[in-house]
Coordinates of C-alpha atoms in Angstrom, one line a residue:
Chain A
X26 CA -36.2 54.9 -48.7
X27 CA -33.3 54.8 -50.5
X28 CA -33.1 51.0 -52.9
X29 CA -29.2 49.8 -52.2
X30 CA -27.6 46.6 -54.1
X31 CA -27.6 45.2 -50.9
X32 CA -31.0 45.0 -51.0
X33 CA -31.2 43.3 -54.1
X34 CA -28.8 40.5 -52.9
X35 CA -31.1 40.1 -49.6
X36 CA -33.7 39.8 -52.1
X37 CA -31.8 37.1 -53.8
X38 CA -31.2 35.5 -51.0
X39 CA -34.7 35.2 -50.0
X40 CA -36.3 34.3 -52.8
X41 CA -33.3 31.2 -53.2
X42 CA -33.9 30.1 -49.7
X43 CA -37.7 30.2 -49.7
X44 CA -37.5 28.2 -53.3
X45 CA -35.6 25.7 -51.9
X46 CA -37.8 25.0 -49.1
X47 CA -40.4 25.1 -51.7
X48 CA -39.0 22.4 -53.7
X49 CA -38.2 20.4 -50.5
X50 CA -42.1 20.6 -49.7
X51 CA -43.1 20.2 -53.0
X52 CA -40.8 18.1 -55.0
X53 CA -39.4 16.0 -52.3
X54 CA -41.9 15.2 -49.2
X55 CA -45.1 13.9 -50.4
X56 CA -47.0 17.3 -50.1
X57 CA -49.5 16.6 -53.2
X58 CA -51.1 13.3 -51.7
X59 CA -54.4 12.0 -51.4
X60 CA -55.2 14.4 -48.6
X61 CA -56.6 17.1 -51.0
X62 CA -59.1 15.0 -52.6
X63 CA -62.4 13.2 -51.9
X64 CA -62.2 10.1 -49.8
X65 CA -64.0 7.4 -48.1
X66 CA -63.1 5.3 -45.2
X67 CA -63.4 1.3 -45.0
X68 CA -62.6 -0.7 -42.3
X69 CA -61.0 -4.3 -42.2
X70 CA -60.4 -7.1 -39.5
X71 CA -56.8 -9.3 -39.8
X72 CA -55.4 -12.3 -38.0
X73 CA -52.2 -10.4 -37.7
X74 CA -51.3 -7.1 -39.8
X75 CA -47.8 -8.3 -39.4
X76 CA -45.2 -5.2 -39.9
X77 CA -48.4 -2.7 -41.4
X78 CA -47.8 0.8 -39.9
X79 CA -50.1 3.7 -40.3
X80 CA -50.0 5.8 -43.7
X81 CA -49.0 2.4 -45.4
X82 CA -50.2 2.4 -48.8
X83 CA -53.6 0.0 -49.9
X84 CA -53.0 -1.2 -53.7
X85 CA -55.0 -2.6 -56.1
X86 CA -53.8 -4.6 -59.4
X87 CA -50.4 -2.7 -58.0
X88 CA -51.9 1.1 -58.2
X89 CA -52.1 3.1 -54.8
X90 CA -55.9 3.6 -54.2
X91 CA -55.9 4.9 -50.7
X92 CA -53.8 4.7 -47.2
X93 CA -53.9 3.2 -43.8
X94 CA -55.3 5.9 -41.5
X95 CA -55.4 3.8 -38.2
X96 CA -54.3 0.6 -36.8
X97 CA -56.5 -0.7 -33.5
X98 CA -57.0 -3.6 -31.6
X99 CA -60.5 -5.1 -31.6
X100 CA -61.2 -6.8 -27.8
X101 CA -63.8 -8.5 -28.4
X102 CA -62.5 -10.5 -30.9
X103 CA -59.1 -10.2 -30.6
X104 CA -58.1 -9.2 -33.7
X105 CA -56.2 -6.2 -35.5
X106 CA -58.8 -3.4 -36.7
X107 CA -57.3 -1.5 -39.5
X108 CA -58.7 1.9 -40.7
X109 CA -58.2 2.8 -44.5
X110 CA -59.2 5.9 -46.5
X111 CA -59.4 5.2 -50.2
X112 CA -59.6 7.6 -52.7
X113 CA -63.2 8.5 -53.9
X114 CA -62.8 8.1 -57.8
X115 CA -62.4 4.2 -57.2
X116 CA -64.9 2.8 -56.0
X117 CA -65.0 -1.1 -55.1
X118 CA -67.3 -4.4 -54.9
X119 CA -68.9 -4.5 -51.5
X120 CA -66.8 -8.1 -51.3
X121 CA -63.8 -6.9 -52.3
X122 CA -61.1 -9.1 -50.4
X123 CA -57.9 -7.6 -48.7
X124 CA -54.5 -9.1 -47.9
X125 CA -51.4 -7.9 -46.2
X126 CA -48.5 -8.2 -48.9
X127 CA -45.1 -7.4 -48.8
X128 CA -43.5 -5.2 -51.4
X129 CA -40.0 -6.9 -52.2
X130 CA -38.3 -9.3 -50.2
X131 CA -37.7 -6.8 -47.4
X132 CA -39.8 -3.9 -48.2
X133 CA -42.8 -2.5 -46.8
X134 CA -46.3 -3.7 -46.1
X135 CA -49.4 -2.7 -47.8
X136 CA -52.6 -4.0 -47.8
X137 CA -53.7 -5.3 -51.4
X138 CA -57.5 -4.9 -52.6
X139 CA -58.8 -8.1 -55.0
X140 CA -62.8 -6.5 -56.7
X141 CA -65.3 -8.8 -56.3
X142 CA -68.1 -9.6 -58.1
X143 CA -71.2 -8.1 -56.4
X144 CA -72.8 -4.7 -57.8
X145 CA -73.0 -3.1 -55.1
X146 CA -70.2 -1.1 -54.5
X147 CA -68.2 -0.1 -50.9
X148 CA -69.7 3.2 -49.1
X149 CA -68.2 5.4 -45.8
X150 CA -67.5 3.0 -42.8
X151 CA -68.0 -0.2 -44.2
X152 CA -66.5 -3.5 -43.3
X153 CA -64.3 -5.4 -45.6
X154 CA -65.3 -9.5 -45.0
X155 CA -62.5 -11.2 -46.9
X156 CA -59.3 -10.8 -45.1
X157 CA -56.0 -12.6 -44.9
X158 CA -53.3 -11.1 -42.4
X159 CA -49.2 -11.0 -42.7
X160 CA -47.3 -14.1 -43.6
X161 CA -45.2 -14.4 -40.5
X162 CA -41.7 -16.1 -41.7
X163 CA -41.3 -17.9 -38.5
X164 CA -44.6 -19.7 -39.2
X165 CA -44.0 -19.8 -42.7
X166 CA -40.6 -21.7 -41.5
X167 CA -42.2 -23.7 -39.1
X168 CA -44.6 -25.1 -41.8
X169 CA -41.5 -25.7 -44.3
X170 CA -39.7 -27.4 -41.4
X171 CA -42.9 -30.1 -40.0
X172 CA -43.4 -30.8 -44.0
X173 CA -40.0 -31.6 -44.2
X174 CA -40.2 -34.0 -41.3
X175 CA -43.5 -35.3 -42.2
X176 CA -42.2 -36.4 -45.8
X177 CA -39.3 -37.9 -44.7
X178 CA -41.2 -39.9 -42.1
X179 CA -43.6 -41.3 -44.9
X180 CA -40.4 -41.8 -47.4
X181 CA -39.5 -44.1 -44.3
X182 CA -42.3 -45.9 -43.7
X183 CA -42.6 -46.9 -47.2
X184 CA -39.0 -47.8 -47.1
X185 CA -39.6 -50.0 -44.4
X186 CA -42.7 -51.4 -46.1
X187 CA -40.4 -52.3 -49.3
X188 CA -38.1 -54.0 -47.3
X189 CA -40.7 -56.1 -45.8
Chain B
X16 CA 3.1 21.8 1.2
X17 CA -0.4 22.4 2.2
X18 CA -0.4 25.7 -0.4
X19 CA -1.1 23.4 -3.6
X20 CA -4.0 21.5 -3.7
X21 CA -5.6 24.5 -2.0
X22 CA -4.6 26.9 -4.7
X23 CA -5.5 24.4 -7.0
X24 CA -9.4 24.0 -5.3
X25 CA -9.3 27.6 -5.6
X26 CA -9.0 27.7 -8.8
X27 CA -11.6 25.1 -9.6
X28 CA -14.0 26.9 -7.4
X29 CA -13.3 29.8 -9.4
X30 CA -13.9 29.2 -12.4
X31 CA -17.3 27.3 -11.5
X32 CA -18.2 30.5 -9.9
X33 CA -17.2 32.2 -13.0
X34 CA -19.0 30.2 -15.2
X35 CA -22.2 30.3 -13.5
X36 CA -21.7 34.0 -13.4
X37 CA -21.2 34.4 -17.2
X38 CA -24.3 32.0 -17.5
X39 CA -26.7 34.8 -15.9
X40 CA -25.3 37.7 -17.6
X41 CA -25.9 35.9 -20.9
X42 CA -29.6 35.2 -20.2
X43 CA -30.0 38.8 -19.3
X44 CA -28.7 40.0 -21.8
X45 CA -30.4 37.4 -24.4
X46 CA -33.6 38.6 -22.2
X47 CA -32.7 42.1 -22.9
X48 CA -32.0 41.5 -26.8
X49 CA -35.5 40.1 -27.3
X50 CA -36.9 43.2 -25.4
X51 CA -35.5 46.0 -27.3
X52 CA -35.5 44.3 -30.6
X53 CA -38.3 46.7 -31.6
X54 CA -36.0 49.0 -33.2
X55 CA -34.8 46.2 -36.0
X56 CA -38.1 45.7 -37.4
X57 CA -39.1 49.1 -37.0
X58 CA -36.4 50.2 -38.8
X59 CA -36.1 46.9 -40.9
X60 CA -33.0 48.2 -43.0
X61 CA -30.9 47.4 -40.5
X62 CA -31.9 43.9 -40.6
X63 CA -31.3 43.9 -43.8
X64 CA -27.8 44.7 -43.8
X65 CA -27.6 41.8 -41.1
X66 CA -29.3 39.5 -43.2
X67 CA -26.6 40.5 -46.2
X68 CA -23.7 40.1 -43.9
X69 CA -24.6 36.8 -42.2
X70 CA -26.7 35.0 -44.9
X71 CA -25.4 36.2 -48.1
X72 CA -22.1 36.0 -47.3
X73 CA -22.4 32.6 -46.4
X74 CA -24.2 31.7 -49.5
X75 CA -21.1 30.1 -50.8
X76 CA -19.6 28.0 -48.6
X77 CA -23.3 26.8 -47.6
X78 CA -24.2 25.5 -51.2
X79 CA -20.7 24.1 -52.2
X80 CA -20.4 22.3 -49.3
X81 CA -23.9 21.2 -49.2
X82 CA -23.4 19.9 -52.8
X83 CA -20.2 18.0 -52.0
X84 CA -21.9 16.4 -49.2
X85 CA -25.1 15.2 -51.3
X86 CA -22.6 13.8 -53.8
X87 CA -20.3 11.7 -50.8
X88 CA -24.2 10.7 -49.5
X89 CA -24.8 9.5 -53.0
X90 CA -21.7 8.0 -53.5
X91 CA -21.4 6.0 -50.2
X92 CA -24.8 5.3 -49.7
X93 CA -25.0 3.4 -53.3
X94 CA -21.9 1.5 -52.1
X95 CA -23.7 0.0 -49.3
X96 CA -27.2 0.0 -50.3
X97 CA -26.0 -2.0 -54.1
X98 CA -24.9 -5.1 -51.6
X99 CA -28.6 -5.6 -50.9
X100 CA -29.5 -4.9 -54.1
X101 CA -31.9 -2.0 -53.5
X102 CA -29.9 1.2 -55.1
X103 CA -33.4 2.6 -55.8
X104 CA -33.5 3.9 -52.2
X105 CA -30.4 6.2 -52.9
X106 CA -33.0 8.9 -52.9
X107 CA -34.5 7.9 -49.7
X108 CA -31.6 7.7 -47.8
X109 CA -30.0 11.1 -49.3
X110 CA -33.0 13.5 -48.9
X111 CA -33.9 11.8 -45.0
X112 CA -30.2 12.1 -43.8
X113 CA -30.0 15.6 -45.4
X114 CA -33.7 17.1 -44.8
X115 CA -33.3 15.3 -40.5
X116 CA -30.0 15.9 -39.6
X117 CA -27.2 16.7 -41.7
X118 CA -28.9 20.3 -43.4
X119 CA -29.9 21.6 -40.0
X120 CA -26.5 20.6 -38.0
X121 CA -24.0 21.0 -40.5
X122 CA -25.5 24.5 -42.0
X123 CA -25.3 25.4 -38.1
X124 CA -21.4 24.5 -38.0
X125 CA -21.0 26.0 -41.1
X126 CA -23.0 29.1 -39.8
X127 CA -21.2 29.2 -36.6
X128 CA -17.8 29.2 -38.1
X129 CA -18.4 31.7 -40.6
X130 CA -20.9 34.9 -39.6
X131 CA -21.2 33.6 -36.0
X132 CA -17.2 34.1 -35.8
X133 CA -17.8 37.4 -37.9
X134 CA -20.6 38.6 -35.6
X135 CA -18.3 38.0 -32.3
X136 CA -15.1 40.0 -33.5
X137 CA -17.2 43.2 -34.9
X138 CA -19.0 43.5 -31.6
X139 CA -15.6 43.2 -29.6
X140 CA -13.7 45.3 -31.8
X141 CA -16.5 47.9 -31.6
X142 CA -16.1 47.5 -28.7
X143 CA -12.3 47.9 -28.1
X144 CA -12.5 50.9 -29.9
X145 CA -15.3 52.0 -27.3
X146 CA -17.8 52.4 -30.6
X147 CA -20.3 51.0 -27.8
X148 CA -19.4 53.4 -25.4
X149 CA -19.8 56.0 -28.0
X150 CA -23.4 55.3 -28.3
X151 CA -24.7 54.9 -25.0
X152 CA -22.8 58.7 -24.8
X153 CA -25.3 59.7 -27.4
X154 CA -28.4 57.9 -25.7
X155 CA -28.1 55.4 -28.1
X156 CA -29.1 52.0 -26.8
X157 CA -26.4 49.8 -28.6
X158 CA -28.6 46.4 -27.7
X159 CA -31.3 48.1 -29.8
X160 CA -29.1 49.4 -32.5
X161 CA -26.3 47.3 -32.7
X162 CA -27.3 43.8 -31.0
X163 CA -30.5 42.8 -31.7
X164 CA -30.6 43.8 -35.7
X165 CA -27.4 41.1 -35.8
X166 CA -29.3 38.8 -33.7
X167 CA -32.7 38.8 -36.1
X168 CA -30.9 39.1 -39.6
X169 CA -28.6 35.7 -38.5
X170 CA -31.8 34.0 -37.0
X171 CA -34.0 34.4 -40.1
X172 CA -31.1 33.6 -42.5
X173 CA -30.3 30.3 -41.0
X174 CA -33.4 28.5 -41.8
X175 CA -33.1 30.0 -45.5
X176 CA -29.2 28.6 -45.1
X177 CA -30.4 25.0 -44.1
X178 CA -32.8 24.4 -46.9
X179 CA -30.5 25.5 -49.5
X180 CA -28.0 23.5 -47.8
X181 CA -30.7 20.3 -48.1
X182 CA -31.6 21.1 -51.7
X183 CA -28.2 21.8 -52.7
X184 CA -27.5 18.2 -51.2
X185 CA -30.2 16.3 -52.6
X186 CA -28.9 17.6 -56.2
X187 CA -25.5 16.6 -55.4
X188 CA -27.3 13.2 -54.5
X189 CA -29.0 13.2 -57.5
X190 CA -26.1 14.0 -59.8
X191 CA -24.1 11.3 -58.4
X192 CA -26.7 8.5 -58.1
X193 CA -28.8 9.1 -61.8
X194 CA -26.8 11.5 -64.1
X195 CA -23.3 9.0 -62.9
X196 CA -23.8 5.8 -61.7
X197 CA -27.1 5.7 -63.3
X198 CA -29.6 4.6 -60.6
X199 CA -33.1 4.9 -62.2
X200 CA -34.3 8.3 -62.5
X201 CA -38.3 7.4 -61.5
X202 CA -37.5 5.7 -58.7
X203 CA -35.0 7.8 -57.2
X204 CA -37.4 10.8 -57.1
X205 CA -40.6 8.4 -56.0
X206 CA -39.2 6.7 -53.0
X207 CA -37.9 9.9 -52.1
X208 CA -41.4 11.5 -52.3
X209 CA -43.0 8.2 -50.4
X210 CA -40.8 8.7 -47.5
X211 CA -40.2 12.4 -46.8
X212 CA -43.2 13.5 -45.1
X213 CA -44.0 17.1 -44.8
X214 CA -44.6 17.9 -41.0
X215 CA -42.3 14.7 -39.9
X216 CA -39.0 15.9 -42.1
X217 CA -39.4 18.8 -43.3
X218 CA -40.8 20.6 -40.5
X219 CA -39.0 19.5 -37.8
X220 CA -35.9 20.1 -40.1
X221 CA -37.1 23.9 -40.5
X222 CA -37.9 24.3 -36.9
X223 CA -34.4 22.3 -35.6
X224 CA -32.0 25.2 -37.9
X225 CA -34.0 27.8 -35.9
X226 CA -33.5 26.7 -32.7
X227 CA -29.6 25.9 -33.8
X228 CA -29.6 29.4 -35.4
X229 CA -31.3 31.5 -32.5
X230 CA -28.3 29.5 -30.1
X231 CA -25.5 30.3 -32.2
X232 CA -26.2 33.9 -32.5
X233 CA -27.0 34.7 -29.0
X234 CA -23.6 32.9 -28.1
X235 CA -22.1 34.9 -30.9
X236 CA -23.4 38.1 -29.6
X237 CA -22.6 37.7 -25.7
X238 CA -19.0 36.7 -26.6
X239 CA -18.6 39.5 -28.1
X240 CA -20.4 41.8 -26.2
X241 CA -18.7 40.2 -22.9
X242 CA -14.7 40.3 -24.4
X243 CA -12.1 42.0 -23.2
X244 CA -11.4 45.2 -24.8
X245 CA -7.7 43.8 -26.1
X246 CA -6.6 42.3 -29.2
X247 CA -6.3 38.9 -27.4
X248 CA -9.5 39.3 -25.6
X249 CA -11.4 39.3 -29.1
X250 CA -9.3 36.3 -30.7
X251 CA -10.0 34.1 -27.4
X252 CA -13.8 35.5 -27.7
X253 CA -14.4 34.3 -31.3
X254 CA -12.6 31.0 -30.6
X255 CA -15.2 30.2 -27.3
X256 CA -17.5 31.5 -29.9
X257 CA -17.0 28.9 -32.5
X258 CA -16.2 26.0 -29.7
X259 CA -19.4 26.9 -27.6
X260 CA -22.0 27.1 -30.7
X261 CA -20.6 24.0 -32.2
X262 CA -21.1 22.5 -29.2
X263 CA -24.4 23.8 -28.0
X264 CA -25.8 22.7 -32.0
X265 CA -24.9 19.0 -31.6
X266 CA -26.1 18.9 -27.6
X267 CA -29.4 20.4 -28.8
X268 CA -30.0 18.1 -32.1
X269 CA -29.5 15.3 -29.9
X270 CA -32.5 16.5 -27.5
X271 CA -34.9 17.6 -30.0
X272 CA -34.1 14.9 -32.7
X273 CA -34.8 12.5 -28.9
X274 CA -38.0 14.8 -28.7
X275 CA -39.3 15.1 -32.3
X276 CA -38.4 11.3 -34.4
X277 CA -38.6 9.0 -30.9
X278 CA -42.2 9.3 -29.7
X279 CA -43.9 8.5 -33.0

């Protein structure tokens, strides 16, 4: 068969269009991820997870160490059951303490890991102890709110006792 | 008196008729494209010079305007997202809108407009010069030669068309955001990378510009296969062309984007 320049800008054209799907897979979706290497999966109980969504990222000391692979709802004790795999080169205290945080003031939730002191160290399937859900705002506000109220009540009582 | 509104019902009836009428012929012959599109694989060089005309040609217009659009993204998204104080999601919001929506449909416009337009007046001026009649004179199958090598070289070229588009964008994005107003670099690529996600984006980007591209070509290719052999058959041919594939992109990205970014 007979080679043509057409052929050559076809091939061009290819090769451009399969790079830049390349680079869209590569350079700007999340393709190398924690998926390729060795994990282990640990399970946790919250309160309330708040906004936490699946594939959320679980920090430590501000480094990603693993993801949320599931979100569940325990019935018997009507709690939130979260599913995380962590990354297999850290390994962590078996009471290691987690905690739904908040990345900015309106950014997303993660779940931040505090080491513990014990020696023995987190394996596959195990259950995380030390939990502390989401910081709802409307509870947060709520609190803010009664404390106001309560303080001024006391300011006036002792007011009232002055004045006596 | 009574004459008008029943000429006019006539005519509404009509063209109802008519336009189921043209809706069957085009899935037959749609149905009879994918059946005798051995020919353009077996003899792939004539894909080839369908992938030149209808990709390659468009190379141009699909990278400077996909360029020009990543650079309005980044200059209009930085705008709005600076009042919130969180201009480090530029890259976030540039690569999502471009890699979802705006790459797939607007490559497709762009698509339709320039080799889906092209595609409809060869076919009708072949045919108006009775090159099609030629053929099937020599027991040559025109769908097989002349049909479904257009339809395959526009349908594989479109995907290619809509990630270049994409890229191109995001670099316009990132031009305008980092190397001008100076959002920081790191972050721009790293929220970017934590939001896109592979099979979410980036795969139901690649599969939406082939479902836009296989619709504007098979419209392109029954316009012109169905014109009327005259000069202003052909013109009003390419123009339906252009109206109906524009159309048809932006009815389906609403269902599948309903289908694909909804459930989850």
């Amino acid at each position: 068969m007979q080679r043509a320049t057409l052929d050559l800008w076809v091939g061009i054209f290819v090769v451009m269009g399969l790079g830049a799907l390349l680079f869209l897979a590569l350079k700007v979706g999340n393709m190398t991820g924690l998926e390729s290497g060795q994990t282990y999966t640990v399970r946790a109980e919250f309160e309330n997870i708040g906004g936490l969504k699946p594939r959320a990222p679980v920090k430590s000391a501000g480094v990603v160490v693993g993801r949320v692979v599931e979100i569940g709802f325990d019935n018997q004790i009507y709690e939130a059951l979260v599913t995380m795999r962590l990354d297999a080169r850290y390994r962590f205290p078996k009471d290691t303490s987690a905690s739904i945080m908040t990345s900015g003031l309106l950014g997303e939730q993660y779940i931040a890991l505090e080491a513990g002191g014990e020696s023995s160290m987190l394996a596959e399937g195990d259950r995380l102890k030390l939990t502390q859900g989401a910081v709802v705002l409307e509870n947060l506000i709520g609190q803010f709110l009664y404390n106001k109220a309560e303080d001024a009540e006391s300011k006036g009582a002792e007011g009232k006792g002055a004045a006596d | 008196m009574m004459d008008m509104p029943r000429a006019g019902l006539r005519r509404i009836g009509a063209r109802v008729i008519n336009s189921v009428w043209r809706i069957g012929t085009g899935t037959r012959f749609f149905a009879l494209t994918l059946l005798h599109s051995g020919q353009s694989f077996g003899r792939f060089q004539l894909t080839v010079r369908e992938i030149f005309s209808a990709g390659v040609l468009s190379l141009i217009i699909i990278l400077v305007s996909g360029l020009f659009v990543g650079m309005v993204l980044g200059l209009q998204g930085y705008e709005t997202l600076q009042t919130y104080g969180s201009e480090e999601a530029l890259g976030v919001l540039v690569s999502l809108s471009l890699v979802r929506e705006l790459g797939p449909v607007v490559a497709a416009l762009l698509f339709a407009s320039r080799a889906g337009s092209a595609i409809t007046a060869e076919i009708g001026l072949m045919k108006a010069t009775e090159q099609i009649s030629a053929m099937e004179m020599m027991a040559v199958d025109p769908i097989a030669r002349v049909v479904a090598p257009r339809f395959w070289g526009a349908v594989i070229s479109m995907p290619l068309l809509a990630a270049l588009f994409s890229a191109m964008g995001i670099f316009g994005g990132y031009l305008v955001g980092v190397v001008l107003i100076g959002v920081d670099e790191g972050s721009f690529w790293s929220q970017m990378q934590a939001a896109v996600d592979l099979r979410e984006d980036i795969l139901n980007g690649v599969i939406k510009s082939v479902v836009f591209g296989v619709a504007v070509t098979a419209i392109a290719l029954f316009e012109g296969y169905d014109a009327p052999p005259t000069a202003e058959g052909v013109s009003r041919a390419t123009t339906r062309t252009v109206v109906t594939s524009s159309l048809a992109i932006l009815g389906l990205d609403f269902i599948l984007t309903a289908f694909m970014f909804s459930g989850v």
